[in-house]
Short mmCIF file of C-alpha atoms in Angstrom, two decimals:
data_model
loop_
_atom_site.label_atom_id
_atom_site.label_comp_id
_atom_site.label_asym_id
_atom_site.label_seq_id
_atom_site.Cartn_x
_atom_site.Cartn_y
_atom_site.Cartn_z
CA MET A 176 -30.74 -31.60 38.56
CA GLY A 177 -31.52 -35.25 38.55
CA TYR A 178 -30.39 -35.65 34.96
CA ASN A 179 -28.26 -38.69 34.19
CA TRP A 180 -25.58 -37.72 31.73
CA ASP A 181 -24.86 -40.56 29.36
CA PHE A 182 -21.95 -40.01 27.08
CA ALA A 183 -21.45 -43.74 26.43
CA THR A 184 -23.96 -43.58 23.56
CA ILE A 185 -22.05 -40.69 22.05
CA PHE A 186 -18.80 -42.67 22.09
CA GLN A 187 -20.55 -45.66 20.56
CA ASN A 188 -21.75 -43.41 17.77
CA TRP A 189 -18.37 -41.81 17.19
CA PRO A 190 -18.18 -43.02 13.54
CA VAL A 191 -21.40 -41.08 12.81
CA PHE A 192 -19.87 -37.92 14.27
CA TRP A 193 -16.68 -38.58 12.37
CA VAL A 194 -18.55 -38.58 9.07
CA GLY A 195 -20.12 -35.29 10.15
CA LEU A 196 -16.80 -33.75 11.13
CA LYS A 197 -15.36 -34.64 7.73
CA GLY A 198 -18.34 -32.91 6.12
CA THR A 199 -17.77 -29.86 8.34
CA LEU A 200 -14.09 -29.71 7.46
CA LEU A 201 -14.82 -30.05 3.75
CA MET A 202 -17.42 -27.28 3.86
CA PHE A 203 -15.12 -25.04 5.87
CA GLY A 204 -12.09 -25.70 3.65
CA ILE A 205 -13.90 -24.85 0.45
CA THR A 206 -15.90 -21.88 1.73
CA VAL A 207 -12.99 -20.27 3.54
CA VAL A 208 -10.72 -20.52 0.48
CA LEU A 209 -13.36 -19.36 -1.99
CA GLY A 210 -14.71 -16.70 0.33
CA MET A 211 -11.40 -15.18 1.33
CA SER A 212 -9.75 -15.29 -2.10
CA GLY A 213 -12.89 -14.04 -3.80
CA GLY A 214 -13.20 -11.44 -1.09
CA LEU A 215 -9.72 -10.18 -1.91
CA VAL A 216 -10.78 -9.59 -5.51
CA VAL A 217 -14.00 -7.85 -4.44
CA GLY A 218 -12.13 -5.82 -1.82
CA VAL A 219 -9.59 -4.57 -4.37
CA LEU A 220 -12.39 -3.76 -6.86
CA ARG A 221 -14.18 -1.93 -4.10
CA TYR A 222 -11.06 0.17 -3.58
CA LEU A 223 -10.63 1.14 -7.24
CA ARG A 224 -11.65 4.58 -8.32
CA SER A 225 -13.34 3.32 -11.48
CA PRO A 226 -17.12 3.27 -10.93
CA PHE A 227 -17.42 0.31 -13.31
CA ALA A 228 -15.51 -1.84 -10.86
CA ALA A 229 -16.39 -0.24 -7.55
CA TRP A 230 -20.15 0.00 -7.95
CA PRO A 231 -20.96 -3.67 -8.72
CA ALA A 232 -18.52 -4.71 -5.99
CA ARG A 233 -20.31 -2.47 -3.53
CA ALA A 234 -23.73 -3.81 -4.56
CA PHE A 235 -22.48 -7.37 -4.07
CA VAL A 236 -21.13 -6.60 -0.62
CA GLU A 237 -24.29 -4.83 0.51
CA VAL A 238 -26.61 -7.64 -0.65
CA PHE A 239 -24.67 -10.45 1.00
CA ARG A 240 -23.71 -8.58 4.12
CA ASN A 241 -27.21 -7.42 4.93
CA THR A 242 -29.06 -10.71 4.54
CA PRO A 243 -28.81 -13.72 6.88
CA VAL A 244 -26.61 -16.60 5.71
CA LEU A 245 -29.22 -19.07 6.83
CA VAL A 246 -31.71 -17.45 4.46
CA GLN A 247 -29.12 -17.38 1.67
CA ILE A 248 -28.54 -21.13 2.03
CA ILE A 249 -32.26 -21.87 2.01
CA TRP A 250 -32.69 -19.53 -0.94
CA PHE A 251 -29.95 -21.23 -2.96
CA TYR A 252 -31.52 -24.60 -2.18
CA TYR A 253 -35.16 -23.81 -2.98
CA ALA A 254 -35.39 -20.59 -5.04
CA PHE A 255 -32.23 -20.72 -7.14
CA PRO A 256 -33.28 -23.94 -8.99
CA ILE A 257 -36.67 -22.44 -9.80
CA LEU A 258 -35.10 -19.27 -11.23
CA THR A 259 -32.26 -20.88 -13.14
CA GLY A 260 -33.30 -24.47 -13.74
CA ILE A 261 -30.02 -25.57 -12.15
CA GLU A 262 -30.52 -28.18 -9.42
CA THR A 263 -28.57 -27.42 -6.25
CA SER A 264 -27.49 -30.19 -3.93
CA PRO A 265 -27.42 -29.46 -0.18
CA PHE A 266 -23.64 -29.16 -0.49
CA LEU A 267 -23.78 -26.68 -3.37
CA ALA A 268 -26.49 -24.54 -1.77
CA ALA A 269 -24.64 -24.29 1.54
CA MET A 270 -21.33 -23.72 -0.21
CA LEU A 271 -22.73 -20.86 -2.28
CA GLY A 272 -24.41 -19.22 0.69
CA ILE A 273 -21.44 -19.41 3.02
CA SER A 274 -18.81 -18.57 0.37
CA LEU A 275 -20.63 -15.52 -0.94
CA ASN A 276 -21.33 -14.27 2.56
CA THR A 277 -17.66 -14.75 3.48
CA MET A 278 -16.61 -12.95 0.30
CA ALA A 279 -18.74 -9.96 1.24
CA PHE A 280 -17.43 -9.76 4.80
CA SER A 281 -13.78 -10.38 3.97
CA ALA A 282 -13.95 -7.90 1.06
CA GLU A 283 -14.68 -5.20 3.62
CA ILE A 284 -11.78 -6.38 5.78
CA TYR A 285 -9.37 -6.27 2.84
CA ARG A 286 -10.64 -2.86 1.74
CA ALA A 287 -10.14 -1.46 5.23
CA GLY A 288 -6.62 -2.92 5.24
CA ILE A 289 -5.75 -1.38 1.89
CA GLN A 290 -7.15 1.97 2.96
CA SER A 291 -5.09 1.91 6.14
CA ILE A 292 -1.82 2.01 4.16
CA GLU A 293 -0.18 5.43 4.16
CA LYS A 294 -0.41 7.45 0.95
CA GLY A 295 3.39 7.68 0.95
CA GLN A 296 3.66 3.96 0.16
CA TRP A 297 1.66 4.45 -3.02
CA GLU A 298 3.82 7.44 -3.90
CA ALA A 299 7.04 5.53 -3.29
CA GLY A 300 5.93 2.74 -5.62
CA LYS A 301 4.76 5.20 -8.22
CA ALA A 302 7.99 7.21 -8.00
CA ILE A 303 10.17 4.24 -8.95
CA GLY A 304 7.98 3.60 -11.97
CA MET A 305 5.66 0.90 -10.68
CA THR A 306 2.21 0.55 -12.19
CA PHE A 307 -0.90 0.62 -10.01
CA ALA A 308 -1.10 -3.18 -10.12
CA GLN A 309 2.60 -3.64 -9.28
CA THR A 310 2.35 -1.24 -6.35
CA MET A 311 -0.78 -3.01 -5.12
CA ARG A 312 0.79 -6.46 -5.39
CA ARG A 313 4.31 -5.76 -4.17
CA ILE A 314 3.93 -2.86 -1.73
CA ILE A 315 0.36 -2.36 -0.53
CA LEU A 316 -1.13 -5.85 -0.20
CA PRO A 317 1.71 -7.54 1.71
CA VAL A 318 1.47 -4.93 4.46
CA ALA A 319 -2.32 -4.65 4.31
CA LEU A 320 -2.78 -8.44 4.57
CA LYS A 321 -0.50 -8.58 7.55
CA ARG A 322 -2.48 -5.82 9.19
CA VAL A 323 -5.85 -7.52 8.66
CA LEU A 324 -4.72 -10.99 9.69
CA PRO A 325 -6.37 -10.82 13.13
CA ALA A 326 -9.66 -9.71 11.54
CA LEU A 327 -9.41 -12.46 8.93
CA THR A 328 -8.70 -15.07 11.61
CA ASN A 329 -11.82 -13.95 13.38
CA ARG A 330 -13.81 -14.31 10.19
CA GLY A 331 -12.28 -17.75 9.59
CA ILE A 332 -13.47 -18.93 13.01
CA GLU A 333 -16.89 -17.56 12.18
CA VAL A 334 -16.90 -19.42 8.83
CA PHE A 335 -15.97 -22.68 10.53
CA LYS A 336 -18.92 -22.42 12.88
CA MET A 337 -21.19 -21.15 10.11
CA SER A 338 -20.84 -24.55 8.44
CA THR A 339 -23.41 -25.86 10.96
CA LEU A 340 -26.03 -23.80 9.12
CA ALA A 341 -25.68 -26.24 6.23
CA SER A 342 -27.66 -28.71 8.35
CA VAL A 343 -30.79 -26.74 7.46
CA VAL A 344 -30.72 -28.28 3.98
CA ALA A 345 -29.61 -31.65 5.43
CA TYR A 346 -25.99 -31.43 4.31
CA VAL A 347 -24.08 -34.12 6.19
CA GLU A 348 -21.96 -32.24 8.73
CA THR A 349 -21.45 -32.41 12.50
CA LEU A 350 -24.68 -30.77 13.65
CA ASN A 351 -26.73 -32.77 11.17
CA GLN A 352 -25.23 -36.00 12.52
CA ALA A 353 -25.84 -34.93 16.11
CA LYS A 354 -29.48 -34.39 15.28
CA LEU A 355 -29.57 -37.88 13.78
CA ILE A 356 -28.09 -39.45 16.90
CA ALA A 357 -30.29 -37.40 19.18
CA ASP A 358 -33.41 -38.51 17.36
CA LEU A 359 -32.40 -42.17 17.45
CA ASN A 360 -31.23 -42.28 21.07
CA TYR A 361 -33.36 -39.54 22.68
CA ASN A 362 -30.20 -37.86 23.99
CA PRO A 363 -30.22 -34.31 22.48
CA ILE A 364 -28.38 -32.80 25.45
CA GLU A 365 -25.36 -35.07 25.14
CA SER A 366 -25.41 -34.96 21.34
CA TYR A 367 -25.38 -31.18 21.09
CA THR A 368 -22.86 -30.90 23.92
CA ALA A 369 -20.67 -33.22 21.89
CA VAL A 370 -20.99 -30.86 18.90
CA ALA A 371 -19.83 -27.94 21.03
CA LEU A 372 -16.89 -29.97 22.33
CA ILE A 373 -15.86 -31.11 18.87
CA PHE A 374 -15.84 -27.54 17.58
CA PHE A 375 -13.87 -26.31 20.55
CA VAL A 376 -11.27 -29.08 20.31
CA VAL A 377 -10.71 -28.41 16.61
CA LEU A 378 -10.72 -24.60 16.78
CA TYR A 379 -8.75 -23.92 19.93
CA PRO A 380 -5.34 -25.19 18.75
CA VAL A 381 -5.78 -23.54 15.35
CA VAL A 382 -6.49 -20.18 16.94
CA GLN A 383 -3.44 -20.56 19.20
CA ALA A 384 -1.33 -21.27 16.13
CA THR A 385 -2.53 -18.09 14.43
CA TYR A 386 -1.34 -16.05 17.42
CA VAL A 387 2.13 -17.47 16.90
CA ILE A 388 1.99 -16.66 13.17
CA GLU A 389 0.84 -13.10 13.87
CA ARG A 390 3.73 -12.57 16.27
CA LYS A 391 6.21 -13.89 13.72
CA LEU A 392 4.82 -11.69 10.98
CA SER A 393 5.06 -8.55 13.06
CA ARG A 394 8.81 -9.03 13.32
CA SER A 395 9.63 -6.32 10.78
CA ASP A 396 7.52 -3.76 12.66
CA GLN A 397 9.70 -3.71 15.77
CA MET B 81 26.11 21.95 -20.83
CA SER B 82 23.21 20.05 -22.26
CA GLU B 83 19.62 20.61 -21.34
CA LEU B 84 18.20 17.71 -19.31
CA VAL B 85 14.88 18.89 -17.92
CA ARG B 86 12.76 21.56 -19.53
CA VAL B 87 9.44 22.76 -18.19
CA ASP B 88 7.33 24.91 -20.52
CA ASN B 89 4.53 27.15 -19.29
CA LEU B 90 3.45 24.75 -16.58
CA HIS B 91 0.10 25.30 -14.90
CA LYS B 92 -1.42 23.23 -12.13
CA SER B 93 -4.74 23.74 -10.41
CA PHE B 94 -6.34 21.77 -7.61
CA GLY B 95 -10.01 22.46 -8.22
CA GLU B 96 -10.44 26.23 -8.04
CA LEU B 97 -7.01 26.82 -6.60
CA GLU B 98 -4.32 27.58 -9.15
CA VAL B 99 -1.04 26.56 -7.55
CA LEU B 100 1.29 26.95 -10.52
CA LYS B 101 0.60 29.84 -12.87
CA GLY B 102 3.00 29.31 -15.73
CA ILE B 103 6.45 28.02 -14.86
CA ASP B 104 9.34 27.90 -17.34
CA LEU B 105 12.42 26.13 -16.14
CA THR B 106 15.45 24.54 -17.74
CA VAL B 107 17.86 22.36 -15.82
CA ASN B 108 21.13 21.32 -17.43
CA ALA B 109 22.86 18.01 -16.94
CA GLY B 110 24.97 17.98 -13.80
CA GLU B 111 23.29 21.03 -12.36
CA THR B 112 21.92 21.30 -8.81
CA VAL B 113 18.91 23.58 -8.63
CA VAL B 114 17.29 24.54 -5.35
CA LEU B 115 13.67 25.65 -5.18
CA LEU B 116 12.90 28.02 -2.34
CA GLY B 117 9.63 29.58 -1.28
CA SER B 118 7.22 29.77 1.59
CA SER B 119 4.58 27.11 2.03
CA GLY B 120 1.90 27.38 -0.61
CA SER B 121 4.29 28.94 -3.11
CA GLY B 122 4.02 25.87 -5.34
CA LYS B 123 7.58 24.56 -5.03
CA SER B 124 6.64 21.01 -4.05
CA THR B 125 3.89 20.92 -6.67
CA LEU B 126 6.38 21.99 -9.34
CA LEU B 127 8.72 19.20 -8.29
CA ARG B 128 5.89 16.67 -8.29
CA CYS B 129 4.75 17.75 -11.74
CA ILE B 130 8.19 17.00 -13.19
CA ASN B 131 7.77 13.24 -12.61
CA PHE B 132 3.98 13.38 -12.90
CA MET B 133 3.23 12.49 -9.32
CA GLU B 134 0.80 15.30 -10.04
CA THR B 135 -0.57 15.69 -13.54
CA PRO B 136 -0.04 19.24 -14.81
CA THR B 137 -3.19 21.08 -15.83
CA SER B 138 -1.37 22.43 -18.87
CA GLY B 139 2.16 22.90 -20.12
CA ARG B 140 4.83 20.37 -20.98
CA VAL B 141 7.69 18.65 -19.26
CA HIS B 142 10.65 17.42 -21.32
CA LEU B 143 13.27 14.95 -20.14
CA ASN B 144 16.30 14.71 -22.39
CA GLY B 145 14.31 16.31 -25.20
CA GLU B 146 11.41 13.87 -24.99
CA SER B 147 8.02 14.65 -23.58
CA VAL B 148 5.08 12.41 -22.76
CA GLY B 149 1.41 12.86 -23.50
CA ALA B 150 -0.61 13.86 -26.52
CA GLU B 151 -3.06 16.66 -26.98
CA VAL B 152 -6.63 15.51 -27.56
CA ASN B 153 -9.26 18.21 -28.09
CA GLY B 154 -7.17 20.81 -26.32
CA THR B 155 -6.39 18.78 -23.19
CA MET B 156 -3.32 16.67 -22.57
CA ARG B 157 -3.84 12.91 -22.29
CA TYR B 158 -1.23 10.64 -20.79
CA LYS B 159 -0.82 6.90 -21.11
CA GLU B 160 -0.21 5.28 -17.74
CA ALA B 161 2.57 3.11 -19.23
CA ASP B 162 4.40 6.19 -20.57
CA LEU B 163 4.20 7.87 -17.18
CA CYS B 164 5.57 4.78 -15.46
CA LYS B 165 8.49 4.66 -17.87
CA LEU B 166 9.17 8.33 -17.30
CA ARG B 167 9.03 8.00 -13.52
CA ALA B 168 11.48 5.12 -13.65
CA ARG B 169 13.99 7.53 -15.23
CA ILE B 170 13.53 10.14 -12.50
CA GLY B 171 14.54 9.48 -8.90
CA MET B 172 12.46 10.97 -6.13
CA VAL B 173 13.09 11.23 -2.40
CA PHE B 174 10.30 12.24 -0.02
CA GLN B 175 10.06 14.11 3.23
CA HIS B 176 8.74 11.02 5.04
CA PHE B 177 11.16 8.49 3.45
CA ASN B 178 8.36 6.07 2.49
CA LEU B 179 10.52 2.99 2.76
CA PHE B 180 8.70 -0.31 2.31
CA PRO B 181 8.30 -1.59 5.89
CA HIS B 182 7.93 -5.27 4.97
CA MET B 183 11.24 -5.38 3.11
CA THR B 184 14.80 -5.22 4.37
CA VAL B 185 17.00 -2.31 3.40
CA LEU B 186 18.52 -4.40 0.62
CA GLN B 187 15.10 -5.52 -0.66
CA ASN B 188 13.92 -1.91 -0.63
CA VAL B 189 16.77 -0.93 -2.92
CA MET B 190 16.35 -4.03 -5.14
CA GLU B 191 12.57 -3.80 -5.56
CA GLY B 192 12.31 -1.26 -8.38
CA GLN B 193 15.23 -2.75 -10.27
CA ILE B 194 13.55 -6.16 -10.36
CA THR B 195 9.88 -5.20 -10.71
CA VAL B 196 10.27 -2.18 -12.98
CA LEU B 197 13.59 -2.55 -14.81
CA GLY B 198 13.47 -6.33 -15.00
CA ARG B 199 17.02 -6.79 -13.75
CA GLY B 200 18.09 -10.20 -12.50
CA LYS B 201 18.36 -10.82 -8.78
CA GLU B 202 22.16 -10.98 -8.71
CA GLU B 203 22.63 -7.83 -10.76
CA ALA B 204 20.05 -5.96 -8.65
CA LYS B 205 21.76 -7.11 -5.49
CA ASP B 206 25.19 -5.98 -6.67
CA LYS B 207 23.85 -2.59 -7.78
CA SER B 208 21.99 -2.20 -4.50
CA MET B 209 25.04 -2.98 -2.41
CA ALA B 210 27.05 -0.47 -4.43
CA GLN B 211 24.46 2.25 -3.80
CA LEU B 212 24.21 1.38 -0.11
CA GLN B 213 27.98 1.65 0.04
CA ARG B 214 27.70 5.05 -1.61
CA VAL B 215 25.37 6.34 1.11
CA GLY B 216 27.40 4.58 3.80
CA LEU B 217 24.84 1.98 4.84
CA ALA B 218 26.10 -1.28 3.37
CA ASP B 219 26.28 -2.74 6.89
CA LYS B 220 22.53 -2.19 7.37
CA ALA B 221 21.53 -4.16 4.26
CA SER B 222 19.71 -6.91 6.16
CA GLU B 223 17.94 -4.65 8.67
CA PHE B 224 14.28 -3.72 8.42
CA PRO B 225 13.56 0.02 8.07
CA ALA B 226 11.92 0.17 11.51
CA ARG B 227 15.37 -0.44 13.04
CA LEU B 228 16.97 2.60 11.40
CA SER B 229 17.21 6.23 12.48
CA GLY B 230 15.49 8.90 10.40
CA GLY B 231 18.74 9.94 8.77
CA GLN B 232 19.58 6.36 7.87
CA LYS B 233 16.09 5.80 6.47
CA GLN B 234 16.46 8.83 4.26
CA ARG B 235 19.85 7.67 2.99
CA VAL B 236 18.32 4.28 2.15
CA ALA B 237 15.57 6.13 0.27
CA ILE B 238 18.27 7.97 -1.66
CA ALA B 239 20.03 4.68 -2.44
CA ARG B 240 16.72 3.19 -3.57
CA ALA B 241 16.23 6.04 -6.03
CA LEU B 242 19.85 5.93 -7.22
CA ALA B 243 19.71 2.19 -7.88
CA MET B 244 17.33 2.88 -10.75
CA ASP B 245 20.14 4.83 -12.50
CA PRO B 246 17.99 7.95 -12.74
CA GLU B 247 18.79 10.76 -15.15
CA VAL B 248 17.74 13.34 -12.59
CA MET B 249 16.98 13.26 -8.86
CA LEU B 250 14.15 15.15 -7.19
CA PHE B 251 14.39 15.91 -3.47
CA ASP B 252 11.18 17.04 -1.76
CA GLU B 253 12.03 18.59 1.62
CA VAL B 254 14.02 15.51 2.50
CA THR B 255 15.41 16.88 5.76
CA SER B 256 12.24 18.50 7.08
CA ALA B 257 11.10 15.46 9.07
CA LEU B 258 14.50 14.79 10.63
CA ASP B 259 15.87 15.63 14.03
CA PRO B 260 18.30 18.54 13.63
CA GLU B 261 21.30 16.36 14.50
CA LEU B 262 20.46 13.95 11.67
CA VAL B 263 20.07 16.59 8.96
CA GLY B 264 23.81 16.78 8.38
CA GLU B 265 24.33 13.18 7.26
CA VAL B 266 21.59 13.49 4.64
CA LEU B 267 22.84 16.83 3.33
CA LYS B 268 26.35 15.39 3.18
CA THR B 269 25.08 12.53 1.02
CA MET B 270 23.30 15.00 -1.25
CA ARG B 271 26.36 17.17 -1.53
CA GLN B 272 28.43 14.13 -2.47
CA LEU B 273 25.92 13.32 -5.22
CA ALA B 274 26.07 16.86 -6.54
CA ASP B 275 29.87 16.71 -6.54
CA GLU B 276 29.72 13.45 -8.50
CA GLY B 277 27.76 15.24 -11.20
CA MET B 278 24.20 14.08 -10.52
CA THR B 279 21.51 16.40 -11.84
CA MET B 280 19.40 17.43 -8.87
CA ILE B 281 16.32 19.52 -8.23
CA CYS B 282 15.78 20.12 -4.54
CA VAL B 283 12.97 21.69 -2.58
CA THR B 284 14.51 22.57 0.75
CA HIS B 285 14.59 25.05 3.58
CA GLU B 286 18.30 24.41 4.13
CA LEU B 287 19.68 27.71 2.93
CA GLY B 288 23.21 26.64 3.81
CA PHE B 289 22.87 23.74 1.40
CA ALA B 290 21.51 26.08 -1.26
CA TYR B 291 24.37 28.48 -0.70
CA HIS B 292 27.18 25.93 -0.77
CA VAL B 293 25.93 23.25 -3.15
CA ALA B 294 23.40 24.68 -5.59
CA ASN B 295 24.40 26.07 -8.96
CA ARG B 296 21.17 28.00 -9.14
CA VAL B 297 18.42 29.03 -6.79
CA LEU B 298 14.83 29.69 -7.80
CA PHE B 299 12.54 31.57 -5.47
CA LEU B 300 8.88 30.75 -6.04
CA ASN B 301 6.10 33.03 -4.94
CA LYS B 302 2.39 32.55 -5.58
CA GLY B 303 2.91 29.97 -8.28
CA LEU B 304 5.49 31.85 -10.30
CA ILE B 305 9.27 32.04 -10.35
CA HIS B 306 9.76 35.29 -8.55
CA GLU B 307 13.52 35.53 -8.64
CA GLU B 308 16.39 33.30 -9.70
CA GLY B 309 20.14 33.36 -9.86
CA GLU B 310 23.41 32.12 -8.43
CA PRO B 311 23.01 31.30 -4.75
CA GLN B 312 25.98 33.37 -3.59
CA LYS B 313 24.50 36.50 -5.14
CA LEU B 314 20.80 35.83 -4.69
CA LEU B 315 20.88 34.72 -1.07
CA LYS B 316 23.03 37.65 0.01
CA ASN B 317 21.46 40.34 -2.15
CA PRO B 318 17.92 39.49 -3.15
CA LYS B 319 16.58 41.98 -5.64
CA THR B 320 12.95 41.80 -4.61
CA GLN B 321 11.31 42.82 -1.38
CA ARG B 322 9.36 39.53 -1.23
CA MET B 323 12.47 37.38 -1.29
CA LYS B 324 14.21 39.62 1.21
CA GLU B 325 11.28 39.08 3.60
CA PHE B 326 11.46 35.34 3.00
CA LEU B 327 15.16 35.21 3.80
CA ASP B 328 14.73 37.40 6.87
CA GLY B 329 12.03 34.96 8.01
CA HIS B 330 14.63 32.22 8.27
CA ALA B 331 15.84 33.51 11.60
CA LEU B 332 18.43 30.79 12.02
CA PHE B 333 19.98 31.46 8.67
CA LYS B 334 23.42 32.93 8.81
CA LEU B 335 25.53 33.38 5.72
CA PRO B 336 29.27 33.16 6.03
CA GLU B 337 30.86 36.57 6.22
#
């Protein structure tokens, strides 16, 4: 109870946090785009009837969904170079781990969305002469994507916070910088509290904005 | 009258269950044919085999003298592209409308013209408005389907099919999901189409429509055409016991005296 909170040191070290936040944003931006666009491809493949497409997609999803991201990042950093001879930087290892994990999770979200579309929509597209791909692109996906937007938002928030795991291979992001400051100033409590605050301040407005977007998109359903 | 649709010895099985057991049917240009039958008789399956929503197990379907598919080792193989082209020439309207919920009424009608026929936006829009006018819904062009009544949705679905300039229209129980008071507006639209010379094949339980509008009625039973003829004769004096029972089963059905 007698702890003396000292946030002055945190403010003095703001530039260090700022470098970290930029690293966090970069990691998030790349992994969320790669993960969610790649996940769309995997999700559609997963939906296809052809076993040549569906089976590898399923294997991919199961491997990356049932192993911890933290382990994947460590694995890409230490084991991947040994197996392939390709050196992985902390950035590359974390990016691969988080992107592939996001792909696996979002693929399942997309697949569920596609499967939720009524059979009649497929039939209507087919009946006017559309190919499978045209029906998927023009009729099924627009509605399916709208339906899974809340689930994708959730995953996006998760991906943003997952970027902190990159600190395990010393990628320069917010948590990594907090550790640095904590070690130098012996103030871990303030440093890690600052990390929590930074994440909250960045995420909260974004999440509010997605609510507005979801409401706007549901216009045609009323 | 020229032959527009010809079905030769059509069979369709779903696994062990043989739904169609050899159907021969010719529909001439401008004709309205109504398919009657109790549920499970195969009438919807027959309709859906004509535009290959279902792939026939054997037999051939000809549209304007052409047929798709090639026989390889005794089984018919179809190219997806050929089937798409064929379906684009055949309009189909469903029991549950199946309008695209994320598009306005106008976009629903334009979609196939742009994506499938490759028409320009302006042309597609003009054609769509003309078809919406035809079904009496031009003023709803910018609404989303969710804002329409069932009868209006079904008329939009009809306009969407018509906008593709189909050679024949297939109607699959299009009034069965509607409130009774909304059935009339859809039947009226269909009657108008028939009067304008559209070739139509309709699966329906509306015997009044069959009586007044159809040129020919086919009664399907257990996957075969059990009885067929002019509606005025067939509906009043069915020759077979089975069809008589079917007609008697439609308790609400009253023929004009």
